[in-house]
């Protein structure tokens, strides 16, 4: 693999090793709706639902906004370290998807397209210029759907640990891989998961998992024309290397980044490396768009 700063569309980059997730990061992640580290909470009515967004202040740099979309069972909370790492150079937004985090619960659970439609409506409600859209895990499925169906809203796309691998597209396999991943993650992430599952309710998590394993993300990937980064940790059991590479090949303009030492929650435990990769992708985006 090539070194950071020398990657190109279709190539791969290996970044510096993952960092840590300690008590300071945990307290910050659990702070909402209280202001903390420059992050604040607000609610807007989107699609009839009172939707919570955790956001940073605009740094006044004129750079594109970055929108972070959480994965299955969780919320904005575990994305907080990445938001802090990005907030010095970009406006950062972390919306909670319907039924998760501090967003209102809809009747029933949304499938991937339902979440994507809500996220597209959220983007319209905020009136943002084309954004850098990062989706992690299940959130990558949602982000891919938005990029495929609303390309004008997305300047650059980041698929971080995208699910789900076609070779493991069952609830049993995904849960098994997730259990392996828990042994590789920073232990202090556990309180965040417990809080998020309680907020969402276990039945919603299970229903959303069922939708996830029935979602053929490949159908969206082949329609994406936005400059795209596929990013994983090299110890991620949920997203095997073969699937990471396949996902990158399916997108017309994609490159890959692998973070050494990181497991599935690379956005939580390696925020500096991920933020660097996002900035590099955005720097490449205009040139890629003009090709």
PDB file of N, CA, C and O in Angstrom, residues 8 16 19 26 32 35 47 62 86 102 164 183 259 278 282 284:
ATOM      1  N   UNK A   8      -4.336   7.776  -4.693  1.00  0.00           N
ATOM      2  CA  UNK A   8      -5.021   8.258  -5.883  1.00  0.00           C
ATOM      3  C   UNK A   8      -6.319   7.483  -6.011  1.00  0.00           C
ATOM      4  O   UNK A   8      -6.496   6.457  -5.362  1.00  0.00           O
ATOM      5  N   UNK A  16      -1.440   6.514  10.023  1.00  0.00           N
ATOM      6  CA  UNK A  16      -0.876   6.238  11.328  1.00  0.00           C
ATOM      7  C   UNK A  16      -1.841   5.430  12.184  1.00  0.00           C
ATOM      8  O   UNK A  16      -3.034   5.377  11.933  1.00  0.00           O
ATOM      9  N   UNK A  19      -5.649   5.754  17.829  1.00  0.00           N
ATOM     10  CA  UNK A  19      -5.330   6.362  19.112  1.00  0.00           C
ATOM     11  C   UNK A  19      -6.033   5.669  20.265  1.00  0.00           C
ATOM     12  O   UNK A  19      -6.135   4.444  20.303  1.00  0.00           O
ATOM     13  N   UNK A  26     -15.121   9.799  26.692  1.00  0.00           N
ATOM     14  CA  UNK A  26     -16.417   9.272  27.109  1.00  0.00           C
ATOM     15  C   UNK A  26     -17.313  10.380  27.655  1.00  0.00           C
ATOM     16  O   UNK A  26     -18.497  10.477  27.295  1.00  0.00           O
ATOM     17  N   UNK A  32     -24.316  15.514  25.456  1.00  0.00           N
ATOM     18  CA  UNK A  32     -25.534  16.094  24.864  1.00  0.00           C
ATOM     19  C   UNK A  32     -26.748  15.827  25.756  1.00  0.00           C
ATOM     20  O   UNK A  32     -26.863  14.773  26.373  1.00  0.00           O
ATOM     21  N   UNK A  35     -23.882  21.811  26.111  1.00  0.00           N
ATOM     22  CA  UNK A  35     -22.733  22.219  25.290  1.00  0.00           C
ATOM     23  C   UNK A  35     -21.446  21.638  25.859  1.00  0.00           C
ATOM     24  O   UNK A  35     -21.269  21.548  27.077  1.00  0.00           O
ATOM     25  N   UNK A  47     -39.522  16.020   8.272  1.00  0.00           N
ATOM     26  CA  UNK A  47     -40.384  14.885   7.960  1.00  0.00           C
ATOM     27  C   UNK A  47     -41.374  14.569   9.062  1.00  0.00           C
ATOM     28  O   UNK A  47     -41.728  13.398   9.259  1.00  0.00           O
ATOM     29  N   UNK A  62     -14.606  28.808   5.348  1.00  0.00           N
ATOM     30  CA  UNK A  62     -15.171  28.687   4.010  1.00  0.00           C
ATOM     31  C   UNK A  62     -15.087  27.287   3.431  1.00  0.00           C
ATOM     32  O   UNK A  62     -15.280  27.095   2.227  1.00  0.00           O
ATOM     33  N   UNK A  86     -12.502  17.452  13.512  1.00  0.00           N
ATOM     34  CA  UNK A  86     -12.798  18.163  12.268  1.00  0.00           C
ATOM     35  C   UNK A  86     -13.200  19.624  12.481  1.00  0.00           C
ATOM     36  O   UNK A  86     -13.108  20.441  11.558  1.00  0.00           O
ATOM     37  N   UNK A 102     -31.244  11.270  20.345  1.00  0.00           N
ATOM     38  CA  UNK A 102     -32.200  12.215  20.913  1.00  0.00           C
ATOM     39  C   UNK A 102     -33.260  12.657  19.903  1.00  0.00           C
ATOM     40  O   UNK A 102     -33.996  13.606  20.164  1.00  0.00           O
ATOM     41  N   UNK A 164     -23.437  -4.114   4.355  1.00  0.00           N
ATOM     42  CA  UNK A 164     -22.915  -5.343   4.911  1.00  0.00           C
ATOM     43  C   UNK A 164     -22.343  -6.198   3.793  1.00  0.00           C
ATOM     44  O   UNK A 164     -22.820  -6.186   2.668  1.00  0.00           O
ATOM     45  N   UNK A 183     -14.346  -7.315  21.308  1.00  0.00           N
ATOM     46  CA  UNK A 183     -13.102  -7.706  21.977  1.00  0.00           C
ATOM     47  C   UNK A 183     -11.915  -6.893  21.492  1.00  0.00           C
ATOM     48  O   UNK A 183     -10.843  -6.922  22.105  1.00  0.00           O
ATOM     49  N   UNK A 259      -6.617   2.143   8.434  1.00  0.00           N
ATOM     50  CA  UNK A 259      -5.983   2.682   9.637  1.00  0.00           C
ATOM     51  C   UNK A 259      -5.456   1.518  10.472  1.00  0.00           C
ATOM     52  O   UNK A 259      -6.236   0.713  10.986  1.00  0.00           O
ATOM     53  N   UNK A 278     -10.308  12.574   5.543  1.00  0.00           N
ATOM     54  CA  UNK A 278     -11.434  13.359   5.032  1.00  0.00           C
ATOM     55  C   UNK A 278     -10.939  14.645   4.384  1.00  0.00           C
ATOM     56  O   UNK A 278     -11.361  15.014   3.277  1.00  0.00           O
ATOM     57  N   UNK A 282     -11.391  15.739   0.438  1.00  0.00           N
ATOM     58  CA  UNK A 282     -11.991  16.996   0.010  1.00  0.00           C
ATOM     59  C   UNK A 282     -11.028  17.814  -0.844  1.00  0.00           C
ATOM     60  O   UNK A 282     -11.442  18.502  -1.774  1.00  0.00           O
ATOM     61  N   UNK A 284      -8.926  16.545  -2.893  1.00  0.00           N
ATOM     62  CA  UNK A 284      -8.916  15.916  -4.199  1.00  0.00           C
ATOM     63  C   UNK A 284     -10.238  16.113  -4.957  1.00  0.00           C
ATOM     64  O   UNK A 284     -10.262  16.042  -6.178  1.00  0.00           O
TER      65      UNK A 284
END
